[in-house]
Tab-separated table of C-alpha atoms in Angstrom:
chain	number	residue	atom	x	y	z
A	1	MET	CA	22.039	20.564	42.392
A	2	THR	CA	19.948	19.906	45.521
A	3	ALA	CA	16.693	18.371	44.194
A	4	LEU	CA	15.267	17.149	40.978
A	5	VAL	CA	11.568	17.375	40.112
A	6	ILE	CA	9.841	15.760	37.195
A	7	LEU	CA	6.322	16.963	36.464
A	8	PRO	CA	4.044	15.142	34.016
A	9	LEU	CA	1.869	17.293	31.781
A	10	THR	CA	-1.421	15.473	31.851
A	11	GLY	CA	-4.605	16.331	30.118
A	12	LEU	CA	-3.249	17.137	26.609
A	13	PRO	CA	-5.760	16.470	23.793
A	14	GLU	CA	-5.107	14.277	20.905
A	15	VAL	CA	-2.783	16.366	18.671
A	16	VAL	CA	-3.735	16.778	15.056
A	17	ALA	CA	-2.006	18.444	12.054
A	18	ASP	CA	-1.418	22.285	12.430
A	19	ASP	CA	-2.097	22.375	16.176
A	20	ASP	CA	-0.287	25.038	18.010
A	21	LEU	CA	1.924	22.858	20.273
A	22	ALA	CA	3.332	25.679	22.361
A	23	THR	CA	-0.242	26.777	23.293
A	24	LEU	CA	-1.292	23.269	24.106
A	25	LEU	CA	1.753	22.560	26.278
A	26	LEU	CA	1.482	25.880	28.196
A	27	GLY	CA	-2.208	25.210	28.781
A	28	ALA	CA	-1.417	21.785	30.150
A	29	ALA	CA	1.396	23.139	32.338
A	30	ARG	CA	-1.004	25.727	33.738
A	31	ALA	CA	-3.805	23.140	34.342
A	32	ASN	CA	-1.315	21.023	36.216
A	33	GLY	CA	-0.040	23.863	38.380
A	34	SER	CA	3.382	23.599	36.687
A	35	ASP	CA	3.818	26.973	34.836
A	36	LEU	CA	7.264	26.932	33.247
A	37	VAL	CA	10.012	28.865	35.011
A	38	ASP	CA	13.589	29.729	34.071
A	39	GLY	CA	15.832	26.787	34.060
A	40	ASP	CA	13.069	24.254	33.220
A	41	VAL	CA	13.607	21.576	30.564
A	42	LEU	CA	10.520	20.622	28.696
A	43	VAL	CA	10.651	17.098	27.347
A	44	VAL	CA	8.206	16.366	24.550
A	45	SER	CA	7.563	13.209	22.770
A	46	SER	CA	8.525	13.481	19.142
A	47	LYS	CA	5.358	11.686	18.304
A	48	ILE	CA	3.141	14.704	19.085
A	49	VAL	CA	5.478	16.947	17.056
A	50	SER	CA	5.109	14.598	14.064
A	51	LYS	CA	1.379	14.720	14.475
A	52	ALA	CA	1.300	18.435	14.584
A	53	LEU	CA	3.415	18.486	11.401
A	54	GLY	CA	1.053	15.878	9.750
A	55	LEU	CA	3.960	13.415	9.067
A	56	TRP	CA	1.729	10.427	8.241
A	57	ALA	CA	2.456	7.530	5.802
A	58	ASP	CA	0.396	4.740	4.532
A	59	GLY	CA	0.394	1.968	7.098
A	60	ARG	CA	-0.520	-0.788	4.648
A	61	ASP	CA	3.063	-1.172	3.562
A	62	ARG	CA	5.238	-0.093	6.398
A	63	SER	CA	8.415	-1.112	4.553
A	64	VAL	CA	7.939	1.634	1.943
A	65	ALA	CA	7.918	4.257	4.584
A	66	ILE	CA	10.899	2.744	6.307
A	67	ALA	CA	12.873	2.692	3.108
A	68	ALA	CA	12.056	6.377	2.442
A	69	GLN	CA	13.333	7.246	5.962
A	70	THR	CA	16.573	5.301	5.762
A	71	VAL	CA	20.031	6.663	4.950
A	72	ARG	CA	21.817	3.271	5.276
A	73	THR	CA	21.044	-0.153	6.752
A	74	VAL	CA	23.093	-1.204	9.698
A	75	ALA	CA	21.667	-4.646	10.445
A	76	GLU	CA	18.645	-6.638	9.327
A	77	ARG	CA	17.055	-9.875	10.561
A	78	ARG	CA	14.157	-12.075	9.608
A	79	SER	CA	11.371	-12.922	12.043
A	80	GLY	CA	9.099	-15.256	10.182
A	81	ASP	CA	7.813	-13.422	7.162
A	82	ARG	CA	8.797	-10.025	8.764
A	83	LEU	CA	12.036	-8.161	8.167
A	84	THR	CA	13.331	-5.887	10.901
A	85	SER	CA	15.945	-3.478	10.041
A	86	VAL	CA	18.224	-1.329	12.191
A	87	VAL	CA	19.158	1.813	10.116
A	88	GLU	CA	20.487	5.256	10.191
A	89	ALA	CA	17.321	7.382	9.907
A	90	VAL	CA	16.942	10.550	7.982
A	91	ALA	CA	16.279	12.114	11.472
A	92	GLY	CA	19.841	11.356	12.469
A	93	PRO	CA	19.994	8.431	14.949
A	94	VAL	CA	20.587	4.766	14.348
A	95	MET	CA	17.394	2.976	15.389
A	96	ALA	CA	14.982	0.223	14.385
A	97	ALA	CA	12.760	0.848	11.441
A	98	ALA	CA	13.970	4.454	11.031
A	99	GLY	CA	11.581	5.399	13.820
A	100	VAL	CA	8.545	4.751	11.689
A	101	ASP	CA	5.889	3.952	14.300
A	102	ALA	CA	2.387	2.526	14.461
A	103	SER	CA	1.758	2.854	18.175
A	104	ASN	CA	-0.052	5.726	20.022
A	105	THR	CA	-1.391	6.912	16.590
A	106	GLY	CA	-5.014	7.519	17.742
A	107	ASP	CA	-7.735	5.912	15.618
A	108	ARG	CA	-5.570	6.026	12.378
A	109	GLU	CA	-4.285	2.893	10.611
A	110	ASP	CA	-1.353	5.072	9.164
A	111	VAL	CA	2.165	5.197	10.512
A	112	LEU	CA	3.924	8.234	11.895
A	113	LEU	CA	7.357	9.455	10.569
A	114	LEU	CA	10.035	11.317	12.536
A	115	PRO	CA	10.684	14.912	11.757
A	116	ALA	CA	13.544	15.135	9.180
A	117	ASP	CA	15.239	17.804	11.412
A	118	PRO	CA	14.396	17.268	15.016
A	119	ASP	CA	16.702	19.894	16.268
A	120	ALA	CA	15.010	22.575	14.047
A	121	GLU	CA	11.572	21.487	15.414
A	122	ALA	CA	12.888	21.800	18.980
A	123	PHE	CA	14.317	25.230	18.176
A	124	ARG	CA	10.970	26.359	16.701
A	125	LEU	CA	9.011	25.037	19.710
A	126	ARG	CA	11.400	26.702	22.091
A	127	GLU	CA	11.192	30.035	20.302
A	128	ALA	CA	7.330	29.922	20.515
A	129	LEU	CA	7.460	29.049	24.231
A	130	LEU	CA	9.958	31.833	25.039
A	131	ALA	CA	7.840	34.397	23.035
A	132	ALA	CA	4.740	33.311	24.997
A	133	THR	CA	6.308	33.237	28.519
A	134	GLY	CA	8.958	35.823	28.495
A	135	LEU	CA	11.405	33.366	29.927
A	136	THR	CA	15.139	33.573	28.976
A	137	ARG	CA	16.517	30.143	30.035
A	138	LEU	CA	14.451	27.238	28.809
A	139	GLY	CA	15.456	23.869	27.385
A	140	VAL	CA	13.306	21.746	24.971
A	141	VAL	CA	14.079	18.138	24.200
A	142	LEU	CA	12.259	16.014	21.671
A	143	SER	CA	12.332	12.397	22.955
A	144	ASP	CA	12.025	9.147	21.184
A	145	THR	CA	12.482	5.482	22.141
A	146	ALA	CA	15.210	3.094	20.978
A	147	GLY	CA	17.165	-0.079	21.976
A	148	ARG	CA	20.791	-0.145	22.591
A	149	PRO	CA	23.611	-2.453	21.748
A	150	TRP	CA	24.365	-4.968	24.347
A	151	ARG	CA	21.440	-4.039	26.616
A	152	SER	CA	17.891	-5.576	26.659
A	153	GLY	CA	14.797	-3.222	26.641
A	154	GLN	CA	14.308	0.301	25.283
A	155	THR	CA	14.932	3.732	26.786
A	156	ASP	CA	14.097	7.344	25.693
A	157	PHE	CA	16.750	9.437	24.192
A	158	ALA	CA	17.001	13.025	22.860
A	159	LEU	CA	16.023	12.955	19.210
A	160	GLY	CA	16.163	16.778	19.050
A	161	ALA	CA	17.165	19.547	21.580
A	162	SER	CA	17.304	23.291	21.818
A	163	GLY	CA	18.367	25.487	24.750
A	164	VAL	CA	20.017	22.450	26.327
A	165	ALA	CA	23.663	21.642	27.066
A	166	VAL	CA	23.436	18.206	25.354
A	167	LEU	CA	26.793	16.987	26.536
A	168	ASP	CA	28.733	17.482	29.769
A	169	ASP	CA	32.359	16.967	28.638
A	170	LEU	CA	34.348	16.210	31.721
A	171	ARG	CA	37.606	15.329	29.831
A	172	GLY	CA	40.540	17.312	31.130
A	173	GLY	CA	39.011	17.448	34.559
A	174	VAL	CA	39.514	15.146	37.549
A	175	ASP	CA	37.251	12.640	39.369
A	176	ALA	CA	36.382	12.763	43.027
A	177	ASP	CA	39.766	11.206	43.896
A	178	GLY	CA	41.723	13.635	41.877
A	179	ARG	CA	42.461	11.312	38.982
A	180	PRO	CA	42.475	12.699	35.447
A	181	LEU	CA	39.412	12.209	33.348
A	182	SER	CA	40.197	11.432	29.754
A	183	VAL	CA	37.119	9.920	28.183
A	184	THR	CA	34.091	10.864	30.350
A	185	ALA	CA	31.428	12.893	28.557
A	186	ARG	CA	27.814	12.613	29.914
A	187	ALA	CA	25.062	12.595	27.349
A	188	VAL	CA	22.925	14.976	29.413
A	189	ALA	CA	20.160	15.412	26.888
A	190	ASP	CA	19.607	11.646	26.724
A	191	GLU	CA	19.524	11.488	30.582
A	192	LEU	CA	16.922	14.246	30.622
A	193	ALA	CA	14.754	12.384	28.009
A	194	ALA	CA	15.121	9.016	30.000
A	195	ALA	CA	14.253	10.847	33.366
A	196	ALA	CA	11.084	12.473	31.845
A	197	ASP	CA	9.933	9.054	30.422
A	198	LEU	CA	9.736	7.751	34.116
A	199	VAL	CA	6.550	9.903	34.440
A	200	LYS	CA	5.423	9.989	30.834
A	201	GLY	CA	5.351	6.221	30.295
A	202	LYS	CA	4.405	4.485	26.996
A	203	ALA	CA	0.790	3.822	27.449
A	204	ASP	CA	-0.457	6.570	29.780
A	205	ALA	CA	-1.212	9.410	27.096
A	206	VAL	CA	1.213	11.709	28.756
A	207	PRO	CA	3.496	12.945	25.955
A	208	ALA	CA	5.386	15.805	27.853
A	209	ALA	CA	7.037	16.422	31.169
A	210	VAL	CA	8.863	19.275	32.775
A	211	VAL	CA	12.297	18.522	34.404
A	212	ARG	CA	12.952	21.118	37.013
A	213	GLY	CA	16.065	21.711	39.125
A	214	THR	CA	18.934	20.865	36.687
A	215	PRO	CA	21.511	23.387	35.486
A	216	TRP	CA	21.308	22.144	31.875
A	217	ALA	CA	18.880	24.740	30.421
A	218	THR	CA	20.658	27.539	28.473
A	219	ALA	CA	19.896	30.961	27.334
A	220	ASP	CA	21.120	30.131	23.750
A	221	ALA	CA	19.959	27.380	21.370
A	222	GLY	CA	22.949	25.214	21.789
A	223	PRO	CA	24.395	22.637	19.461
A	224	GLY	CA	21.444	20.337	19.203
A	225	ALA	CA	20.949	16.604	19.699
A	226	ARG	CA	22.386	15.552	16.336
A	227	THR	CA	25.871	16.328	17.777
A	228	LEU	CA	25.426	13.259	19.988
A	229	VAL	CA	25.257	10.961	16.904
A	230	ARG	CA	28.517	9.160	16.371
A	231	THR	CA	29.644	9.487	12.755
A	232	GLY	CA	32.872	8.745	10.666
A	233	ALA	CA	35.831	7.345	12.540
A	234	GLY	CA	33.996	7.724	15.890
A	235	ASP	CA	31.352	5.180	14.824
A	236	TRP	CA	32.805	1.812	15.928
A	237	PHE	CA	29.451	0.074	15.209
A	238	ALA	CA	28.660	1.205	11.657
A	239	LEU	CA	27.410	-2.346	10.767
A	240	GLY	CA	26.305	-5.385	12.730
A	241	GLN	CA	28.701	-8.354	13.008
A	242	ALA	CA	27.088	-10.502	10.284
A	243	GLU	CA	26.636	-7.338	8.055
A	244	SER	CA	30.242	-6.419	8.380
A	245	VAL	CA	31.443	-9.793	7.145
A	246	ARG	CA	28.913	-9.997	4.288
A	247	SER	CA	29.800	-6.443	3.217
A	248	ALA	CA	33.462	-7.216	3.036
A	249	LEU	CA	32.361	-10.136	0.658
A	250	GLY	CA	30.202	-7.868	-1.556
A	251	VAL	CA	26.890	-8.402	0.101
A	252	PRO	CA	25.967	-5.098	1.835
A	253	PRO	CA	22.724	-5.090	3.944
A	254	GLY	CA	19.578	-3.313	2.876
A	255	GLY	CA	19.329	-4.340	-0.826
A	256	GLN	CA	18.311	-7.044	-3.241
A	257	VAL	CA	21.684	-8.820	-3.111
A	258	ALA	CA	21.255	-9.440	0.695
A	259	GLN	CA	17.728	-10.710	0.009
A	260	ASP	CA	18.969	-13.101	-2.749
A	261	VAL	CA	21.621	-14.797	-0.457
A	262	GLY	CA	19.261	-14.806	2.427
A	263	ILE	CA	19.146	-12.692	5.612
A	264	PRO	CA	19.894	-14.109	9.098
A	265	SER	CA	16.993	-14.773	11.577
A	266	VAL	CA	16.498	-13.254	14.975
A	267	ALA	CA	15.939	-16.886	16.200
A	268	PRO	CA	18.526	-19.630	16.371
A	269	GLU	CA	18.970	-21.365	13.030
A	270	PRO	CA	20.136	-24.875	12.041
A	271	VAL	CA	23.743	-25.116	10.906
A	272	THR	CA	22.529	-26.211	7.516
A	273	ASP	CA	20.697	-22.935	6.876
A	274	ARG	CA	23.699	-20.889	7.885
A	275	VAL	CA	25.996	-22.948	5.784
A	276	ALA	CA	23.666	-22.512	2.751
A	277	ARG	CA	23.753	-18.737	3.235
A	278	ALA	CA	27.624	-18.713	3.483
A	279	VAL	CA	27.845	-20.738	0.347
A	280	ALA	CA	25.573	-18.213	-1.507
A	281	VAL	CA	27.733	-15.345	-0.279
A	282	ALA	CA	31.038	-17.082	-1.193
A	283	LEU	CA	29.879	-17.963	-4.785
A	284	ARG	CA	28.949	-14.429	-5.753
A	285	GLU	CA	31.093	-13.217	-8.668
A	286	CYS	CA	32.549	-16.704	-9.023
A	287	GLU	CA	30.642	-18.106	-11.988
A	288	THR	CA	32.681	-21.157	-12.726
A	289	ALA	CA	33.052	-22.420	-9.092
A	290	GLY	CA	30.674	-24.777	-7.132
A	291	VAL	CA	30.219	-26.114	-3.755
A	292	ASP	CA	28.619	-29.459	-2.969
A	293	VAL	CA	27.128	-29.503	0.518
A	294	GLY	CA	26.911	-32.760	2.367
A	295	GLY	CA	24.508	-33.645	5.180
A	296	ALA	CA	25.050	-32.520	8.724
A	297	HIS	CA	26.102	-35.151	11.179
A	298	GLU	CA	26.993	-35.130	14.859
A	299	GLY	CA	30.608	-34.431	15.754
A	300	GLY	CA	32.420	-34.349	19.022
A	301	GLY	CA	31.023	-32.432	21.925
A	302	GLY	CA	27.472	-32.316	20.416
A	303	THR	CA	28.456	-30.100	17.499
A	304	GLN	CA	27.373	-30.686	14.001
A	305	THR	CA	29.691	-31.007	11.087
A	306	ILE	CA	29.174	-30.651	7.360
A	307	GLU	CA	31.563	-31.584	4.479
A	308	LEU	CA	31.813	-29.024	1.646
A	309	ARG	CA	33.508	-29.988	-1.641
A	310	VAL	CA	34.600	-26.828	-3.368
A	311	SER	CA	35.479	-27.038	-7.078
A	312	ALA	CA	36.546	-24.405	-9.629
A	313	ALA	CA	37.812	-24.052	-13.182
A	314	THR	CA	41.313	-22.882	-12.083
A	315	PRO	CA	43.526	-23.301	-9.016
A	316	TYR	CA	43.358	-19.546	-8.525
A	317	GLU	CA	39.609	-19.406	-8.463
A	318	LEU	CA	39.612	-22.489	-6.193
A	319	GLY	CA	41.724	-20.480	-3.752
A	320	VAL	CA	39.587	-17.390	-4.007
A	321	VAL	CA	36.279	-19.269	-3.458
A	322	THR	CA	37.733	-21.358	-0.556
A	323	SER	CA	38.996	-18.144	1.151
A	324	ARG	CA	35.660	-16.491	0.639
A	325	LEU	CA	33.797	-19.435	1.916
A	326	GLN	CA	35.943	-19.646	5.036
A	327	VAL	CA	35.213	-15.984	5.880
A	328	ALA	CA	31.514	-16.246	5.092
A	329	LEU	CA	31.154	-19.350	7.393
A	330	TRP	CA	32.938	-17.563	10.291
A	331	GLY	CA	30.444	-14.797	9.870
A	332	GLU	CA	27.656	-17.309	10.220
A	333	GLY	CA	29.106	-18.805	13.398
A	334	VAL	CA	30.626	-21.800	11.637
A	335	ASP	CA	34.200	-22.800	12.037
A	336	VAL	CA	35.869	-24.526	9.116
A	337	VAL	CA	38.901	-26.862	8.738
A	338	VAL	CA	40.836	-26.282	5.563
A	339	PRO	CA	43.368	-28.951	4.525
A	340	PRO	CA	46.956	-27.710	4.550
A	341	GLU	CA	47.357	-28.513	0.885
A	342	ALA	CA	45.055	-28.987	-2.091
A	343	THR	CA	45.799	-30.368	-5.423
A	344	GLY	CA	43.630	-30.521	-8.571
A	345	ASP	CA	40.430	-28.609	-9.119
A	346	SER	CA	38.642	-29.264	-5.736
A	347	VAL	CA	39.044	-29.310	-2.114
A	348	VAL	CA	37.105	-30.764	0.799
A	349	LEU	CA	36.396	-28.502	3.855
A	350	THR	CA	34.944	-29.567	7.210
A	351	ALA	CA	32.403	-27.065	8.583
A	352	ARG	CA	31.719	-27.313	12.319
A	353	ASP	CA	28.885	-25.565	14.091
A	354	ARG	CA	30.260	-23.092	16.653
A	355	PRO	CA	28.364	-23.699	20.028
A	356	SER	CA	28.269	-20.029	20.865
A	357	ALA	CA	26.411	-19.278	17.596
A	358	ARG	CA	23.501	-21.557	18.295
A	359	GLY	CA	21.656	-18.909	20.377
């Protein structure tokens, strides 16, 4: 590879249902002096594919559309009266709000949904482009935008792909120094999507770009972008930290049970709020147990402490509830001191706010 060229396709009209995207894209390429050639990768915003497919939903209650597009909830947080969910979408990836989007929707108040099978839509678009141009080696990537764990900001990624080598698996080879490569596999399709977004932008009405000069376009359809989604044992991040703890205690995310015990906020919360949530989680399925929560007071090092008196009908249930409470508090960023021994039907715990959990 000697040079990489990224060409924005400007001048595309607002796409509406049943538009012929292949014709529109080829017309824009011609008008921009960028007729497609063999080896090109055409990166197209999934939003215009959704518009052409008429994938609209009522925007007055976005949560209904999100629920319909959700396979499972990974994490959820409150922000005032609004609930934001990170979910596994029907379209495949894990992303906020299942990709249901209200931006760049023209003059409509509705929201756009992602295609249910983005790889199939990329395949159909590529087939139409190949038929119209006579080319033999052409890649199509449907791009969308998402955040990433541990990194601020969003970037574009490959939601769907056809005619693209989506993964450059270097395992079994060697690096520039001759050392064996055992884990390196480049997500090429995602890199192509992110590169194209440098000229497409988010507010410039440029929904497509041609990436020219790469070796990644293929003559066959290829495996598609869904193969990049980690699943099963390869998914180390199937739930958020708080959701993992709560799920282990019988409170999975994304349902009424989670709503009943309370959902963590995106903003820092007082230790009293987090303790109250932990108590609600701990007491589920423990009908004869109770927890009396004392007031918060300053402890050493500026931390706040709260005394919790746990009571139950039997020593066994007391042990169960105390253990559940200790785990639930840890998940809320609250450490707890449990006395080495307990007699009778109650025990007093000391909950201490963990500084790192205050935001």
